[in-house]
GROMACS .gro file of C-alpha atoms in nm:
model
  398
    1UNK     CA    1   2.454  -0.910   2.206
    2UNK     CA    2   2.415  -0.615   1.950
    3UNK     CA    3   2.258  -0.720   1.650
    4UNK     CA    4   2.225  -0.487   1.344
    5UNK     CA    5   1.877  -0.489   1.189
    6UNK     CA    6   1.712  -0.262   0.874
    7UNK     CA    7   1.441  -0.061   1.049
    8UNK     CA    8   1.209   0.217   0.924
    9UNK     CA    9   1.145   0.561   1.154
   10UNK     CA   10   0.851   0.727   1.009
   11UNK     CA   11   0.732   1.041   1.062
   12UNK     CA   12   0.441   1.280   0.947
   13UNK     CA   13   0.572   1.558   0.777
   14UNK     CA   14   0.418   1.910   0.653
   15UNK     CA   15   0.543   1.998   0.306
   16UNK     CA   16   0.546   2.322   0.116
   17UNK     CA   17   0.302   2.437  -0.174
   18UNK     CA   18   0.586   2.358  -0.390
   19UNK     CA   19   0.733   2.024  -0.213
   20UNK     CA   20   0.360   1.899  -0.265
   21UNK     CA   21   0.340   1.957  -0.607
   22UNK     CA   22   0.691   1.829  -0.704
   23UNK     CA   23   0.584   1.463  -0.481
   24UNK     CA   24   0.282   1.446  -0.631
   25UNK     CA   25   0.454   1.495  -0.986
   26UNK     CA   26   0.699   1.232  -0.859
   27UNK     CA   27   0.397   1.021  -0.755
   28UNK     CA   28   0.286   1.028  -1.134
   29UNK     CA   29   0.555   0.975  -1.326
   30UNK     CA   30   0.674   0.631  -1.039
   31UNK     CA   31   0.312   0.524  -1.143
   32UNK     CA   32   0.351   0.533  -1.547
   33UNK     CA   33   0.651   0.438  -1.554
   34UNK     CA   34   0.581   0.110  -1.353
   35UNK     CA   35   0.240   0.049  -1.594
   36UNK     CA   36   0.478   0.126  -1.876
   37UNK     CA   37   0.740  -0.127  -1.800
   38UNK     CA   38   0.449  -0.382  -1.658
   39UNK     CA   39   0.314  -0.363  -2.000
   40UNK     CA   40   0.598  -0.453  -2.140
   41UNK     CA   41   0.755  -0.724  -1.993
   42UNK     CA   42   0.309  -0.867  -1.962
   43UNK     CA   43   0.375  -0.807  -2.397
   44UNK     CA   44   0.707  -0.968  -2.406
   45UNK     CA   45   0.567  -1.268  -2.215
   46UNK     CA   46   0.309  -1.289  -2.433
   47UNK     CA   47   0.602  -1.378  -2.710
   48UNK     CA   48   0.754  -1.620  -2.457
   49UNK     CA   49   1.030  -1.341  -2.422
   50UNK     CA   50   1.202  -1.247  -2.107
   51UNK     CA   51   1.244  -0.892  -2.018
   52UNK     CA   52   1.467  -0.826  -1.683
   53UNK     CA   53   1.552  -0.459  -1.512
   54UNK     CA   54   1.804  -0.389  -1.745
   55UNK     CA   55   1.623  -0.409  -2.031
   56UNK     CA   56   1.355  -0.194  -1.825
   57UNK     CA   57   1.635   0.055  -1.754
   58UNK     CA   58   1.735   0.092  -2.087
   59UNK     CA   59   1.331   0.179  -2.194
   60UNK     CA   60   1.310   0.440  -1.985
   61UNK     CA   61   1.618   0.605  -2.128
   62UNK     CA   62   1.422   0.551  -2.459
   63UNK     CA   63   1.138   0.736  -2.318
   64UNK     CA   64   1.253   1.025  -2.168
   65UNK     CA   65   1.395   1.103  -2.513
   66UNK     CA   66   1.048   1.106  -2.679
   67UNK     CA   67   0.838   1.427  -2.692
   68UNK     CA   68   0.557   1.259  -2.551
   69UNK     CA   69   0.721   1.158  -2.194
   70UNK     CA   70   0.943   1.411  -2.207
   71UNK     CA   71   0.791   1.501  -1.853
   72UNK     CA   72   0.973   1.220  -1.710
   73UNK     CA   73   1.288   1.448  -1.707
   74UNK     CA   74   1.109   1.692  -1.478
   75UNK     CA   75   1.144   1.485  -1.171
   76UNK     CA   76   1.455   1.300  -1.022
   77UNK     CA   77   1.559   0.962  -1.186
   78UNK     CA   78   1.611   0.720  -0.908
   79UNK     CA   79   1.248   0.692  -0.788
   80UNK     CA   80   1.146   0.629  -1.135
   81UNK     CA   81   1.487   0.366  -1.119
   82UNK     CA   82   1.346   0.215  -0.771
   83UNK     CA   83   0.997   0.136  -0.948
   84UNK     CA   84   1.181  -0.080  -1.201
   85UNK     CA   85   1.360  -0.221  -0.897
   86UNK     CA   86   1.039  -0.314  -0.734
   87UNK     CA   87   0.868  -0.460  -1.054
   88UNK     CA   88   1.190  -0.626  -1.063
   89UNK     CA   89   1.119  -0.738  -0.763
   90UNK     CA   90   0.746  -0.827  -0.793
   91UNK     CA   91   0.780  -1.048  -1.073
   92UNK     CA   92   1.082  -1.237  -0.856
   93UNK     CA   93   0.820  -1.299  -0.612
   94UNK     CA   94   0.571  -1.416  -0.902
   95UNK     CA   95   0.817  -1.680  -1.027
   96UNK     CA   96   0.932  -1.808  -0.730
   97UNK     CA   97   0.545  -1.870  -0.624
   98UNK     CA   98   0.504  -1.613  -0.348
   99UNK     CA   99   0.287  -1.344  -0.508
  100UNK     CA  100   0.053  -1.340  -0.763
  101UNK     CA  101   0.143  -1.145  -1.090
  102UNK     CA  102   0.211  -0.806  -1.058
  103UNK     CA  103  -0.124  -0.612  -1.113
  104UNK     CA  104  -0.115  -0.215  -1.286
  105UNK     CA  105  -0.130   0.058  -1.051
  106UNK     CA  106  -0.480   0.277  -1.025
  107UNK     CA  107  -0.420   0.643  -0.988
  108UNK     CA  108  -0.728   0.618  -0.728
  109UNK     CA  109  -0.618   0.315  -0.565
  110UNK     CA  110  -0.283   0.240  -0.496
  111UNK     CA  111  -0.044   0.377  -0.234
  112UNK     CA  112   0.134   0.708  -0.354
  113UNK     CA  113   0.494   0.689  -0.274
  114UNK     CA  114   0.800   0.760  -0.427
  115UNK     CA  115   1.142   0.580  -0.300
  116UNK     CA  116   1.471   0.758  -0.291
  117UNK     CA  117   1.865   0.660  -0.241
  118UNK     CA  118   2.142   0.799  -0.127
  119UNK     CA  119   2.222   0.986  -0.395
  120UNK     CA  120   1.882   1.149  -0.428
  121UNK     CA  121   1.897   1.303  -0.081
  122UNK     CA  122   2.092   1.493   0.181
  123UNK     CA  123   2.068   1.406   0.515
  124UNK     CA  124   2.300   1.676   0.771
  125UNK     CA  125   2.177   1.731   1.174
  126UNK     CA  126   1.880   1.615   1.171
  127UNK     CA  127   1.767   1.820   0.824
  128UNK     CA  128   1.638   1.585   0.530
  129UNK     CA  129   1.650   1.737   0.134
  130UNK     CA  130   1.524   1.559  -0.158
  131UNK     CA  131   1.647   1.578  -0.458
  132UNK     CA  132   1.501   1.883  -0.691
  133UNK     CA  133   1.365   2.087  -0.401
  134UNK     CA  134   1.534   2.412  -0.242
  135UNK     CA  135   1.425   2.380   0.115
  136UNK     CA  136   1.434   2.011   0.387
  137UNK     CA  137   1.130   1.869   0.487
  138UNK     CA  138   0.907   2.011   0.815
  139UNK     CA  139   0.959   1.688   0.971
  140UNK     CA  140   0.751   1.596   1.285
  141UNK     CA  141   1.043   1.418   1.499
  142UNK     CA  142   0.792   1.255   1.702
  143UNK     CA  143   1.131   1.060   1.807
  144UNK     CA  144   1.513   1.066   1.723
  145UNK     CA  145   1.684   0.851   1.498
  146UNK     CA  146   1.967   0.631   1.643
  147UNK     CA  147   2.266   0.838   1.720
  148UNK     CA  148   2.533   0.869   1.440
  149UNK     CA  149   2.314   0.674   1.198
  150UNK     CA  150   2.229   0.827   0.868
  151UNK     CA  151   1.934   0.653   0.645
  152UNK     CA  152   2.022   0.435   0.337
  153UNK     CA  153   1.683   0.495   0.218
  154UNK     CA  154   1.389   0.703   0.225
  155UNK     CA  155   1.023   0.642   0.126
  156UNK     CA  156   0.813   0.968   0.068
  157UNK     CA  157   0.422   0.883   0.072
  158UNK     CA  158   0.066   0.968   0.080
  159UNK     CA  159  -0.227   0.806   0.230
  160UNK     CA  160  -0.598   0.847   0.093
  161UNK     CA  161  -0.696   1.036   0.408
  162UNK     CA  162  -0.411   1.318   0.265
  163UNK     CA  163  -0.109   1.274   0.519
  164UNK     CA  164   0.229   1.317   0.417
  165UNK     CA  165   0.465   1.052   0.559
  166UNK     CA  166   0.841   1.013   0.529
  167UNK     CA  167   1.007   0.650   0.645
  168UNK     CA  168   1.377   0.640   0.685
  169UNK     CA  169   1.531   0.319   0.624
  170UNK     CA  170   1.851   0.288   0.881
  171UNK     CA  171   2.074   0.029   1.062
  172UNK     CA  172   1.968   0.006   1.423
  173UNK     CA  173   2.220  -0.094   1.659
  174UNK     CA  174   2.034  -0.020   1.934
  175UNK     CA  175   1.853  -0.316   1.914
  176UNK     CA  176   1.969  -0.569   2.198
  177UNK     CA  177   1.896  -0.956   2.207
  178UNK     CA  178   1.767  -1.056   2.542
  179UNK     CA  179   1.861  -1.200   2.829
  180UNK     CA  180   1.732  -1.581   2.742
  181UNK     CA  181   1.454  -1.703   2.964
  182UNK     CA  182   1.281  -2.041   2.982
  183UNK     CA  183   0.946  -1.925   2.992
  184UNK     CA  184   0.734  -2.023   2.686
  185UNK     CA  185   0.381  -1.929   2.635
  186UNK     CA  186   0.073  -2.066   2.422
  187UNK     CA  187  -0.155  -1.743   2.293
  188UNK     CA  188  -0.438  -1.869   2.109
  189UNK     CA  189  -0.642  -1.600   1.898
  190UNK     CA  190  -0.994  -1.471   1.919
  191UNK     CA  191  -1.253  -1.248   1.880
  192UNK     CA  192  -1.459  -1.223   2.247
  193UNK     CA  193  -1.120  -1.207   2.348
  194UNK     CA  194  -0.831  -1.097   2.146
  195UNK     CA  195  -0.566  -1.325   2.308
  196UNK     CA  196  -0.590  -1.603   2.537
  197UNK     CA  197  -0.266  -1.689   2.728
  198UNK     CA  198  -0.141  -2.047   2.867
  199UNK     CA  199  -0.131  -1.888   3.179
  200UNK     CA  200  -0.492  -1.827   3.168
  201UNK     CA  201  -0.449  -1.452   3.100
  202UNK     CA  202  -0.712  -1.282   2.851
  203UNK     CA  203  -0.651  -1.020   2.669
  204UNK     CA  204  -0.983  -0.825   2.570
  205UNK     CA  205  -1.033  -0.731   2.219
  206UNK     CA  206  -1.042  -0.303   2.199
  207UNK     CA  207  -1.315  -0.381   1.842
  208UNK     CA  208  -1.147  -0.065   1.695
  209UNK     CA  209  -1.385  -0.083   1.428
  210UNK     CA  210  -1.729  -0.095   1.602
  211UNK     CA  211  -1.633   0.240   1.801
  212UNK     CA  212  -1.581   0.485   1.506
  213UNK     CA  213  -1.872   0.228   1.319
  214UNK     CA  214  -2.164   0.509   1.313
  215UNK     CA  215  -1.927   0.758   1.179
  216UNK     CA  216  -1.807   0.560   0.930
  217UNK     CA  217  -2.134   0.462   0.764
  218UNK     CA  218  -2.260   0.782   0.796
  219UNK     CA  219  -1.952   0.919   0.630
  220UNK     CA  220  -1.975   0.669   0.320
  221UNK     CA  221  -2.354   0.733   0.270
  222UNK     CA  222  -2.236   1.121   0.213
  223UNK     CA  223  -1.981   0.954  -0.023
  224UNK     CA  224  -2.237   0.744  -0.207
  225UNK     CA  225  -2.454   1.032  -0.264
  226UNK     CA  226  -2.242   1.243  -0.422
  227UNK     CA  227  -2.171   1.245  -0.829
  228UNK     CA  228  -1.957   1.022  -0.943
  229UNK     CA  229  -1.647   1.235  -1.089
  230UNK     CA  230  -1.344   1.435  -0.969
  231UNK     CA  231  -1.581   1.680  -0.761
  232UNK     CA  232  -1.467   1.877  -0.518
  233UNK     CA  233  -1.747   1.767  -0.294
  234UNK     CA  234  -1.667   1.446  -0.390
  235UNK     CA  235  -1.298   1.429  -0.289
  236UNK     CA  236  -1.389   1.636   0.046
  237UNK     CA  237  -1.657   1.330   0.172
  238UNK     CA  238  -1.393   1.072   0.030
  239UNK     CA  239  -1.130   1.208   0.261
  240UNK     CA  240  -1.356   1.176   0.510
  241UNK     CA  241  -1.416   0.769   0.529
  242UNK     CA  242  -1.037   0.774   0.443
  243UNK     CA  243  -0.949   0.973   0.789
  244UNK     CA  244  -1.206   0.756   0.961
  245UNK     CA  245  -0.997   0.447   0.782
  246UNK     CA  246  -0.684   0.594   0.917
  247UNK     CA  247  -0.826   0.675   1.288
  248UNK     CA  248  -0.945   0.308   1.351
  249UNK     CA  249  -0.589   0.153   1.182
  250UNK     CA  250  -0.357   0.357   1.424
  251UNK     CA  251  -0.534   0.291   1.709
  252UNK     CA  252  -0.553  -0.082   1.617
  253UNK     CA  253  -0.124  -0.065   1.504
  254UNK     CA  254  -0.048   0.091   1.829
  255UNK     CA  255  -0.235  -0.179   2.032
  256UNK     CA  256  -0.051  -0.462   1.846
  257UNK     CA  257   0.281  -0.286   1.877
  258UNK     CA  258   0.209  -0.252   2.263
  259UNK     CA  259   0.113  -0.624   2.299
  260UNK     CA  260   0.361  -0.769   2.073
  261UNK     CA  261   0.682  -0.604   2.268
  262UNK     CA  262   0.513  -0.685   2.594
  263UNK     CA  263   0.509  -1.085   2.521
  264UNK     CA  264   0.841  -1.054   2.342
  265UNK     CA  265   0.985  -0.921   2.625
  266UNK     CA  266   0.836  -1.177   2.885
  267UNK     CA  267   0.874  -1.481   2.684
  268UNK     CA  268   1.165  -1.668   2.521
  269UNK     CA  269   0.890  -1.879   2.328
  270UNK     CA  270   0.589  -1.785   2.207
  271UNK     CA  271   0.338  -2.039   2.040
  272UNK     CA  272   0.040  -1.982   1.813
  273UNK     CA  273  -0.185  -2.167   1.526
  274UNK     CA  274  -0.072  -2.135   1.135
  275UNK     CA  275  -0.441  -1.993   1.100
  276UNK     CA  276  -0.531  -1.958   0.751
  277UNK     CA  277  -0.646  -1.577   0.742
  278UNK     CA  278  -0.739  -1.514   0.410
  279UNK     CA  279  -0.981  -1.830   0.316
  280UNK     CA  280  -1.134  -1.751   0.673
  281UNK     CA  281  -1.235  -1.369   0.595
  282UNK     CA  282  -1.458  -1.531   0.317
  283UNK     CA  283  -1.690  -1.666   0.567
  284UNK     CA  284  -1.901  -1.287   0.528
  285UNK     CA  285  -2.054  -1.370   0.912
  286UNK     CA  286  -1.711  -1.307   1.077
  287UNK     CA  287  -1.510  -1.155   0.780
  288UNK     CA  288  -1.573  -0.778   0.986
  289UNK     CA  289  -1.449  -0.891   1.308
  290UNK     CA  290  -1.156  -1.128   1.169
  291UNK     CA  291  -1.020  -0.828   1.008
  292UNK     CA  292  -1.068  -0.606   1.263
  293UNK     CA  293  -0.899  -0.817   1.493
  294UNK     CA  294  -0.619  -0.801   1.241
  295UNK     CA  295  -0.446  -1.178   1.311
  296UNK     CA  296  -0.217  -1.161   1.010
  297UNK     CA  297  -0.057  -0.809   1.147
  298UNK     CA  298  -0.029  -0.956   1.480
  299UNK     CA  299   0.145  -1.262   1.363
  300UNK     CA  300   0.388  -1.023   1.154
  301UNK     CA  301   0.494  -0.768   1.469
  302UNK     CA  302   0.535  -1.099   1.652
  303UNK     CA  303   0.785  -1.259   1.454
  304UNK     CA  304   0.981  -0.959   1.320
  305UNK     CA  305   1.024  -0.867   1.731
  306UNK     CA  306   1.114  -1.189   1.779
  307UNK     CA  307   1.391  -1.190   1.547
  308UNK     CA  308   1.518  -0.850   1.668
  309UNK     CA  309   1.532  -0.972   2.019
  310UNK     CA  310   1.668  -1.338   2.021
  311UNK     CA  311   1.320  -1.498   2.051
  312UNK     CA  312   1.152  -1.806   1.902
  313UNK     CA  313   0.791  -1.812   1.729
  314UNK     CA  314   0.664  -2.138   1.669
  315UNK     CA  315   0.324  -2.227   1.411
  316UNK     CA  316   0.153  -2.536   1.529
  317UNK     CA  317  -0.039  -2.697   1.245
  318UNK     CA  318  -0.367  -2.569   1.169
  319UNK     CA  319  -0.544  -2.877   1.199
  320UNK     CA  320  -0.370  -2.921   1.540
  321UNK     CA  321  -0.733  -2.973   1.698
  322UNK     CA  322  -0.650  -2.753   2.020
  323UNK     CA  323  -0.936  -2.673   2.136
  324UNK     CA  324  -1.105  -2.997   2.134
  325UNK     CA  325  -0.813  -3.202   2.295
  326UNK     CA  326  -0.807  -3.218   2.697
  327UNK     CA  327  -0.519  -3.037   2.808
  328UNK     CA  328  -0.465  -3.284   3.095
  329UNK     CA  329  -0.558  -3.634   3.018
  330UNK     CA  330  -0.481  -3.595   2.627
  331UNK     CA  331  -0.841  -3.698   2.482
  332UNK     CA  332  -1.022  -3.588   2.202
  333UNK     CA  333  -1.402  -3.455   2.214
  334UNK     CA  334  -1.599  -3.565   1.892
  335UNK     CA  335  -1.731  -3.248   1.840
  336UNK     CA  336  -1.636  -2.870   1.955
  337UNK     CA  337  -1.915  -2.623   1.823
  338UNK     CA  338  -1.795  -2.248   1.837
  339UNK     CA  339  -2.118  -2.142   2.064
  340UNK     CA  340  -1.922  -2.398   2.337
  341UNK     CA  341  -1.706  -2.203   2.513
  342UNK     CA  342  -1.632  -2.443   2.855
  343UNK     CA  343  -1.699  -2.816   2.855
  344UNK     CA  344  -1.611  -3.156   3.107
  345UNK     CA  345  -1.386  -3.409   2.947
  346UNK     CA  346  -1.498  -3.761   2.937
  347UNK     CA  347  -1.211  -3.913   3.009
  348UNK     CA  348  -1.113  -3.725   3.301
  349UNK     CA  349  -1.383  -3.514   3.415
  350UNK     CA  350  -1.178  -3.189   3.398
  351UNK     CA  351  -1.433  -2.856   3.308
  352UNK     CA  352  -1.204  -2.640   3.043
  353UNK     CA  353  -1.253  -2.296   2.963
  354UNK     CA  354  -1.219  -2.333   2.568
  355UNK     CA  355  -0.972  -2.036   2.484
  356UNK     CA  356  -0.762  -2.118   2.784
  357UNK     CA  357  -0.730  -2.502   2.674
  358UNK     CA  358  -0.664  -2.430   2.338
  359UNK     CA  359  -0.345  -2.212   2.427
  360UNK     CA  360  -0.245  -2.473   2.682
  361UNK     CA  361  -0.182  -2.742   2.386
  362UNK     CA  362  -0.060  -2.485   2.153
  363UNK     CA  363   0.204  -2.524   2.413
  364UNK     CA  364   0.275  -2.804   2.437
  365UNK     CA  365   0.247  -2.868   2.079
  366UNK     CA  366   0.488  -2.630   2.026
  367UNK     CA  367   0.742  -2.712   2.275
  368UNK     CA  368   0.731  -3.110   2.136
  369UNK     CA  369   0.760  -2.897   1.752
  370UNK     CA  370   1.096  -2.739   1.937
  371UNK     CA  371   1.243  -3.102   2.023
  372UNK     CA  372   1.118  -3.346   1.765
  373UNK     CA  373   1.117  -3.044   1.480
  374UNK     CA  374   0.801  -3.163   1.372
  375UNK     CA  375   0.408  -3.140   1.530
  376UNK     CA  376   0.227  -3.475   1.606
  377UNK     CA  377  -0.157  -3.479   1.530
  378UNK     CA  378  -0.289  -3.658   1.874
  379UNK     CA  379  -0.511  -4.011   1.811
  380UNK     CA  380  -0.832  -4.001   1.909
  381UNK     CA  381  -0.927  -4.157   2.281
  382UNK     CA  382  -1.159  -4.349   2.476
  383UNK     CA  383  -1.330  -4.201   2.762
  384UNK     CA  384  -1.084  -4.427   2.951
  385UNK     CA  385  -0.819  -4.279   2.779
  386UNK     CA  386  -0.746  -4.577   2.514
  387UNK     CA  387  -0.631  -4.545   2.161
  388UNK     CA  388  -0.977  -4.518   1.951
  389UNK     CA  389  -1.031  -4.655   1.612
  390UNK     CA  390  -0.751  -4.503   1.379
  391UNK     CA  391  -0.825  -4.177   1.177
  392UNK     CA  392  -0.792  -4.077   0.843
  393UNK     CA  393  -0.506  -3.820   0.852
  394UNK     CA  394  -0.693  -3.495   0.713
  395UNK     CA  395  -0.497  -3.348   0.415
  396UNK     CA  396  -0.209  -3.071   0.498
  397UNK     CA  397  -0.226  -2.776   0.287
  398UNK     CA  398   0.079  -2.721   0.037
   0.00000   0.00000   0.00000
């Protein structure tokens, strides 16, 4: 079965002298006019007033009339439109309790980008124009787009490390469900070992960050010695720990993206733990190598692929106590210290490899969430495998 899905190609891309300086103008006038608008609709609050994109639309008719932003006319309209969309957007998010509120954009820090619609480019064999420039993009087709498919949308951008990227937003219907299988596979997370399989496979965690870890502290103590101020020295050793950034993120994207398709591809259903990612960083022993091994973007490839292909992803509970529960005789250890990584059950006498027991009751526990549609926290046991004294139920999380 065919199933049409929104996916992104991008590409690197190599523009002009005068395609640079008309993005980075673009990039400019997105970012005021999303600060101007954010200030706004932040004042408006203030008077218990609601302010929606219309009303944002109609402001920045207002001021590309003045003398002051009169600049705003020097660039197209719709990616100044599109950041009113996405403030739009962001403060949907806000009210509906998914984001926090939408925070100003730093001219240092945030991502340069500039969105565009259809009517804002021209897209003929394989030969991309934006709007207000003469001459189409030097695209690096590092691969083709679907045949006969033309992009809705197209996000130009610039990361700190000074690449150009262009992402093309298009309907994919080369993506396939697959054949359905009845395998299903636990894959508990790590950091000795990135993944640990059900079927007692290990996958060993590449530490992308440790390899390029020299270079990158050397590189930011040539940044911290340097002036603060918009030196050129300055900007040439900050794009320095930025392409160092960049190195050790690709190679740790392209690692995920191989992993993730292979265990899409192999498995109809694929279990892990609802890990709680961002209160865990904030332990500053492991924060490093949690982020490093980059769980959250894992979890995300996993269940987008999923989705694509006619696969199932299932979140045990994070208090599911998997790696302290005997995968065979179903008792529960007191105690599980990290620095254990086998032990013996008492109830059974069965030696466990930690990781490997921890992603066979992710599992289960996810094959019993498939049926009942709900996970069951185990009692605690006996060494003879009796019912112990009963356990407070630790609180859930909202």
């Amino acid at each position: 079965m065919t199933t049409h899905v929104k996916r992104a190609f991008k590409y690197r891309f190599r523009p002009t002298d005068a395609q640079a300086a008309e993005l980075s103008r673009t990039f400019g006038c997105v970012r005021k006019v999303y600060n101007m608008a954010l200030a706004a609709r932040t004042e408006a609050w203030a008077r218990q007033e609601r302010v929606n994109y219309n009303q944002t639309s109609a402001m920045l008719t207002d001021w590309k009339k003045t003398e002051e932003l009169a600049y705003l006319n020097e660039v197209s309209s719709v990616p100044l439109q599109q950041a009113l969309r996405h403030l739009q957007l962001a403060f949907a998010n806000f009210f509906g309790k998914r984001a926090k509120y939408p925070r100003f954009k730093s001219r240092k820090r945030s991502r340069r980008s500039a969105e565009y619609t259809t009517s804002a480019f021209r897209y003929r064999d394989g030969r991309l124009t934006l709007a207000k420039m003469a001459e189409p993009l030097d695209i690096v087709w590092s691969r083709s787009l679907p045949e006969g498919v033309s992009p809705s949308t197209v996000t130009v951008s610039q990361d700190a490390a000074g690449r150009w990227f262009v992402s093309m937003l298009c309907e994919d219907p080369s993506v396939r469900s697959l054949p359905v299988t009845d395998t299903t596979v636990g894959i508990d997370v790590g950091l000795d070992h990135l993944l640990t399989l059900s079927t007692g496979e290990k996958v060993s965690n590449p530490r992308h960050e440790r390899r390029d870890r020299t270079a990158l502290a050397r590189a930011q103590r040539n940044l911290a010695r340097k002036v603060p101020g918009e030196g050129a020295n300055r900007a040439k050793a900050r794009r320095k720990v930025a392409r160092i950034h960049a190195r050790i993120a690709d190679r740790r994207r392209d690692g995920l993206h191989k992993l993730t398709t292979r265990l899409v591809r192999e498995n109809q259903t694929l279990v892990i733990e609802d890990l709680t990612v961002r209160t865990m960083v904030k332990n500053r022993s492991l924060a490093r190598a949690i982020s490093d091994a980059a769980w959250s973007e894992f979890r995300g490839m996993l269940e987008y692929k999923a989705a694509w292909y006619g696969r199932e992803v299932i979140a045990v509970d994070r208090f599911f106590p998997s790696s302290k529960l005997c995968s065979a005789c179903g008792a529960l250890a007191r105690s599980m210290p990290l620095h254990v990584r086998t032990w013996t059950c008492e109830g059974c006498g069965t030696t466990h490899d930690r990781d490997v027991n921890a992603a066979k009751n992710l599992k289960a526990a996810g094959l019993a969430v498939s049926v009942c549609g709900a996970g069951v926290r185990p009692q605690r046991r006996t060494p003879g495998g009796q019912p112990a004294t009963k356990q407070k139920t630790p609180r859930r999380e909202p």
